[in-house]
GROMACS .gro file of C-alpha atoms in nm:
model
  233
    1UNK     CA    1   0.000   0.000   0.000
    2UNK     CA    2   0.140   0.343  -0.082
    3UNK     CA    3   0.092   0.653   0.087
    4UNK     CA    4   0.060   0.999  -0.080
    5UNK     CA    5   0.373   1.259  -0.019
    6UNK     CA    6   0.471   1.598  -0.169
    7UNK     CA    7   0.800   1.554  -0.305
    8UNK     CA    8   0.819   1.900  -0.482
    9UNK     CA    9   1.141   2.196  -0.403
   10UNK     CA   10   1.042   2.227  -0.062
   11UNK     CA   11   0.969   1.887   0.071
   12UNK     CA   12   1.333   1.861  -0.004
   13UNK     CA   13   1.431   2.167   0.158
   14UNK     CA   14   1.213   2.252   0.425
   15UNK     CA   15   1.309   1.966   0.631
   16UNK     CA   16   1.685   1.944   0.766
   17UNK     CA   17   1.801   1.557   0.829
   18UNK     CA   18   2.071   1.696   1.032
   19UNK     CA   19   1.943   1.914   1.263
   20UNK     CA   20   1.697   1.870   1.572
   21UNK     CA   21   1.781   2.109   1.865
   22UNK     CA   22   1.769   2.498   1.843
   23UNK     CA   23   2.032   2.598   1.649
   24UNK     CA   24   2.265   2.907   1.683
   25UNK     CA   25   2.261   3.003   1.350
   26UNK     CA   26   2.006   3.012   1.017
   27UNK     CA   27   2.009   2.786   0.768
   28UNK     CA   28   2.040   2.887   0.414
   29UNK     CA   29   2.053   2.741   0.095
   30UNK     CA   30   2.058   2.877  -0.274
   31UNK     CA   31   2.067   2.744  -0.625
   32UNK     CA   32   2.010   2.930  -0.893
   33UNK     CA   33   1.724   3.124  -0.847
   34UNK     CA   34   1.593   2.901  -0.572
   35UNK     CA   35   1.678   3.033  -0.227
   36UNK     CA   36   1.548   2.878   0.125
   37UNK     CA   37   1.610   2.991   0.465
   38UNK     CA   38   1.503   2.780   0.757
   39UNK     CA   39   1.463   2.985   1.066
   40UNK     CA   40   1.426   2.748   1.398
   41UNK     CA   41   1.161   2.808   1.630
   42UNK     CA   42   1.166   2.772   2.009
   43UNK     CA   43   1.170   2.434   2.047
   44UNK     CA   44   1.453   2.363   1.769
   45UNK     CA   45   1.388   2.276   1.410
   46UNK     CA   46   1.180   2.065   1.243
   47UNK     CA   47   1.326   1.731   1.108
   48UNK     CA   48   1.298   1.482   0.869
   49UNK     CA   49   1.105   1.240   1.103
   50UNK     CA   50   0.845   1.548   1.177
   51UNK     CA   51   0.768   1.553   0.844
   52UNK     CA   52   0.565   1.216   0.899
   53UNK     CA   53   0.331   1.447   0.994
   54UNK     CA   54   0.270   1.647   0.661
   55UNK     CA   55   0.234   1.336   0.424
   56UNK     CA   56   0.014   1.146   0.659
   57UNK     CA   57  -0.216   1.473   0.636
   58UNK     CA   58  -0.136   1.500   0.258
   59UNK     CA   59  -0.291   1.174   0.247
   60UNK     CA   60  -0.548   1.194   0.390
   61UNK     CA   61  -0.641   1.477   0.156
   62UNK     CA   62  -0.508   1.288  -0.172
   63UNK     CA   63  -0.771   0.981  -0.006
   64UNK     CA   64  -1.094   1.256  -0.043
   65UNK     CA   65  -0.985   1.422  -0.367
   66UNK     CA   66  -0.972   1.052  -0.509
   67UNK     CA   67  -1.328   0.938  -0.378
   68UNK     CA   68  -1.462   1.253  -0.567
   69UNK     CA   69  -1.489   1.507  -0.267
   70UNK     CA   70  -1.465   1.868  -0.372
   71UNK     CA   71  -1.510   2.017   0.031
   72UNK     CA   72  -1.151   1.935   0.133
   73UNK     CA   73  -0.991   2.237   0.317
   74UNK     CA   74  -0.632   2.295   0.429
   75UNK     CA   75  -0.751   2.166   0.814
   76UNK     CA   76  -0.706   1.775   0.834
   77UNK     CA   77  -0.873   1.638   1.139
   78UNK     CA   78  -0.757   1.279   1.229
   79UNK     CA   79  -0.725   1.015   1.521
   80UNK     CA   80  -0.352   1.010   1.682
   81UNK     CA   81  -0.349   0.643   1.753
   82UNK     CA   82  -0.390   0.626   1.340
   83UNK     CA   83  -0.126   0.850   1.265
   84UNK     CA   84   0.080   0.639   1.522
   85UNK     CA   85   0.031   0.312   1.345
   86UNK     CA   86   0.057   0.416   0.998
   87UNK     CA   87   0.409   0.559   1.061
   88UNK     CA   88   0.569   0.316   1.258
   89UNK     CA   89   0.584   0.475   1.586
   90UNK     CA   90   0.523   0.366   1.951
   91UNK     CA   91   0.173   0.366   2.010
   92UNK     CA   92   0.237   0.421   2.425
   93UNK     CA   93   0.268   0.750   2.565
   94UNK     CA   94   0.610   0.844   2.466
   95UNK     CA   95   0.417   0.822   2.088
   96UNK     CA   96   0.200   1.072   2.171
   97UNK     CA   97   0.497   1.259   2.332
   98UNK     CA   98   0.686   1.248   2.037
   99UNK     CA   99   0.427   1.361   1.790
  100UNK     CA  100   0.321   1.665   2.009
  101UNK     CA  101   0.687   1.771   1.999
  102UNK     CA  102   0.666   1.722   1.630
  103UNK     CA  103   0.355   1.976   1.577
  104UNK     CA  104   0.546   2.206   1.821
  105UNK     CA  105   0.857   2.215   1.601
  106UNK     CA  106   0.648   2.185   1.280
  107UNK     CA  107   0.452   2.510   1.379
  108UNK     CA  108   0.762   2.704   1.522
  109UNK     CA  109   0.997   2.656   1.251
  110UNK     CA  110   0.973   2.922   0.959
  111UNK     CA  111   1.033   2.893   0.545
  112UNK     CA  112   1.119   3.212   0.367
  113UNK     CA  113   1.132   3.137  -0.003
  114UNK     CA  114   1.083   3.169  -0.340
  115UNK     CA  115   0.908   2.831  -0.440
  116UNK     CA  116   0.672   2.833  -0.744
  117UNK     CA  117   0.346   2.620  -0.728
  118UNK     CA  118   0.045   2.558  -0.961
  119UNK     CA  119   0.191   2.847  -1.169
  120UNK     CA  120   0.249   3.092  -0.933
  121UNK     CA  121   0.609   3.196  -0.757
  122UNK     CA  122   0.602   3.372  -0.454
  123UNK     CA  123   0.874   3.514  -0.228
  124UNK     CA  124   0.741   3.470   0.140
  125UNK     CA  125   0.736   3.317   0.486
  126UNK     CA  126   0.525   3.069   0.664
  127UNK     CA  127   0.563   2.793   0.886
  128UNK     CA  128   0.536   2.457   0.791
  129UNK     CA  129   0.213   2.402   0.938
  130UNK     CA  130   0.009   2.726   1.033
  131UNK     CA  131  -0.152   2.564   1.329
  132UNK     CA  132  -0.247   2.266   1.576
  133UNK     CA  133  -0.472   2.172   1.798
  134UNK     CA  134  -0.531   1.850   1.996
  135UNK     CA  135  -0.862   1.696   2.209
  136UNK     CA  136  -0.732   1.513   2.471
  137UNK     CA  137  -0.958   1.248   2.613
  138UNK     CA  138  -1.023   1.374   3.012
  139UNK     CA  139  -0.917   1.024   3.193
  140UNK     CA  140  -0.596   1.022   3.086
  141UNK     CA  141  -0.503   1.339   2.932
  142UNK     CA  142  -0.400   1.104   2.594
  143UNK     CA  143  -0.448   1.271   2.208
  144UNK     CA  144  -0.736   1.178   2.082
  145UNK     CA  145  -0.794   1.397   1.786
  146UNK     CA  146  -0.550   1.606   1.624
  147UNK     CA  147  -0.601   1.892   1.391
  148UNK     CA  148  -0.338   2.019   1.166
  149UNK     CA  149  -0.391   2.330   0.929
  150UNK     CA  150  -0.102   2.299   0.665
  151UNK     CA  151   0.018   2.651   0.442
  152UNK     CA  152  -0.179   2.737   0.177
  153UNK     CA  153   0.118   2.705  -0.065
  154UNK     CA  154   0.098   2.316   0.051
  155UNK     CA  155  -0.300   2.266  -0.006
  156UNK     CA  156  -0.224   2.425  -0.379
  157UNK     CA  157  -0.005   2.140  -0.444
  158UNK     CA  158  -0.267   1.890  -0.310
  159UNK     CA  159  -0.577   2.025  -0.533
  160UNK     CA  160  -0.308   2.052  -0.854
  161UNK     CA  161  -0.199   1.703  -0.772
  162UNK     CA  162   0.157   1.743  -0.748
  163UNK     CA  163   0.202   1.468  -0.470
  164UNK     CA  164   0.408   1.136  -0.539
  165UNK     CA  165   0.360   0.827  -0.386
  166UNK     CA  166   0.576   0.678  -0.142
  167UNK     CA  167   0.549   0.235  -0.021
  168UNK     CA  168   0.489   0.287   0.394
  169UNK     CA  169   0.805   0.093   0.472
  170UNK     CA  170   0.938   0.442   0.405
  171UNK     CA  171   0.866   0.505   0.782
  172UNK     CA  172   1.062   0.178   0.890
  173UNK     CA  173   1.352   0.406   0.754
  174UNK     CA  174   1.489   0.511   1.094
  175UNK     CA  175   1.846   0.705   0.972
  176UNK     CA  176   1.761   1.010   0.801
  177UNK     CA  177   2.014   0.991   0.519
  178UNK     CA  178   1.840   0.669   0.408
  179UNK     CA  179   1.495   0.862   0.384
  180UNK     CA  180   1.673   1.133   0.203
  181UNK     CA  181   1.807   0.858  -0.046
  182UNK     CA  182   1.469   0.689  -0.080
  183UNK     CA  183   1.282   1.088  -0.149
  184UNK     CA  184   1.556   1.130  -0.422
  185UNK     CA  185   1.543   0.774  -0.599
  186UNK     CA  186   1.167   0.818  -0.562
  187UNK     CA  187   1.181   1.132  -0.731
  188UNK     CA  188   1.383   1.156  -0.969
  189UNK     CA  189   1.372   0.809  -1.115
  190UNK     CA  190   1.009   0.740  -1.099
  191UNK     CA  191   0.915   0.497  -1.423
  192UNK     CA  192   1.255   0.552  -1.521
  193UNK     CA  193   1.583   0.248  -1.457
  194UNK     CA  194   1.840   0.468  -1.349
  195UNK     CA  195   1.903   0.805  -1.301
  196UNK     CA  196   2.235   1.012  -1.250
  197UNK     CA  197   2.345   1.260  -1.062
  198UNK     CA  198   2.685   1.429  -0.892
  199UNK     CA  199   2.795   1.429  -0.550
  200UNK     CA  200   2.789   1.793  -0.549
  201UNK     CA  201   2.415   1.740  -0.658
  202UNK     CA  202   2.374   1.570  -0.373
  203UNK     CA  203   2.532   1.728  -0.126
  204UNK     CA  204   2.324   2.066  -0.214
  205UNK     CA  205   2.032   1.832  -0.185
  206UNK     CA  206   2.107   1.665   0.121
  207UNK     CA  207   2.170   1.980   0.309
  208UNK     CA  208   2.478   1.831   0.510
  209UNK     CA  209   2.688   2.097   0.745
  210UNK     CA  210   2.955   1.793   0.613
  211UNK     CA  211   3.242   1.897   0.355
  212UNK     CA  212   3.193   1.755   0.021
  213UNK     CA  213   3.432   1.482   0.087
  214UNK     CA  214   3.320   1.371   0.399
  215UNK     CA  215   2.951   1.369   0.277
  216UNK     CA  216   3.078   1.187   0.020
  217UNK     CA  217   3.236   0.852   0.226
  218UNK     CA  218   2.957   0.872   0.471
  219UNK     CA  219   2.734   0.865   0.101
  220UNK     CA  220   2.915   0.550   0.014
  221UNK     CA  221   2.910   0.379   0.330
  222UNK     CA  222   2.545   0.424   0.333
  223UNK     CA  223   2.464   0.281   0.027
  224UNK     CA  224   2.732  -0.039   0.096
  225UNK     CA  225   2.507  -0.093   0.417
  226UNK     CA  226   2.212  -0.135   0.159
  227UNK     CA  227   2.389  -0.353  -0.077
  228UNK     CA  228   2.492  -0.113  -0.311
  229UNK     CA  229   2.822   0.072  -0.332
  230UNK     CA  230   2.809   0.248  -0.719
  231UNK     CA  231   3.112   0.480  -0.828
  232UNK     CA  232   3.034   0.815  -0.690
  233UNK     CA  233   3.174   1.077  -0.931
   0.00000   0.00000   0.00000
């Protein structure tokens, strides 16, 4: 069964596999004419792993548009202990922990941009999600609804259907680099065999605080865990 992701610019981007505490500094990143700059929130920076969080509410969305509903809205209402299951993560209290730290970092951190969607390119800042809110039951003070309103850059994608699909042993991937490495084969290969692409490339892509050459052995070593060890140019 496959679950519906965006994989556009700033799936890529917007989501740091390096970094999970507040940082001292500002992340930045251009390319061309494509410039992001993370800016972490109180309670650090969103990461990889948070991002569980946007494609099980994309989704849920992508689920609606497909049955023929045209009342979708950019607030996704859903059970935790669903959310829990479908990503792989403890369904015990530490779970619920986890994922409230997730919404916290998801909300604080801010995007400011450039990124072009259905046709339009905008230069502007927003969080990742614009808000949260979660029922708790009253016995034990456990999530029992969530509600997550996502940027309205994000719900254009969504309606114009720029979403990829990802297989849900993605969330068995526990090291970020190996998500990162799934997101890019996913992407950029799709129906195609093989696809090619520098270390450089990479590295941009990866956002690593790692020199090019270090990236580059911790690259290999990565892929030789998985069985494959290719010639990195």
């Amino acid at each position: 069964m496959s679950v519906r992701c965006d994989a556009r610019k700033l799936c890529r981007r917007g989501f740091p596999t390096e970094f999970s505490g507040i940082l001292a500094y500002t992340p930045y990143y251009e390319r061309g004419n494509y410039k992001v700059e993370i800016q972490p929130g109180p309670y650090g920076c969103a990461t990889i792993h948070d991002k569980d969080v946007w494609i099980y509410c994309i989704s849920q969305l992508m689920e609606a548009v497909n049955r023929g509903r045209d009342d979708i809205s950019r607030t996704v209402r859903f059970v935790a202990y669903d959310f829990l299951v479908t990503t792989n993560r403890p369904v015990a209290g530490v779970g619920y922990d986890r994922m409230a730290d997730a919404l916290r970092r998801l909300s604080g951190t801010r995007i400011e941009t450039n990124i072009e969607t259905d046709g339009k390119r905008e230069r502007s800042g927003f969080g990742l999600i614009d808000s949260w809110k979660v029922v708790e039951r009253r016995k034990d003070h456990r999530m029992a609804a969530v509600e997550v309103t996502l940027p309205d850059w994000l719900f254009r994608s969504v309606k114009a259907r720029h979403v990829l699909t990802i297989d849900r042993d993605y969330f068995r991937l526990r090291k970020p680099l190996d998500r990162r490495i799934y997101e890019i084969a996913r992407k950029h290969c799709g129906s195609q065999s093989w696809w090619r692409a520098t270390v450089s490339t990479l590295w941009w892509t990866h956002e690593s605080r790692q020199k090019e050459r270090e990236f580059k052995l911790v690259w290999f070593l990565t892929l030789q865990q998985n069985g494959a060890a290719p010639n990195c140019p």
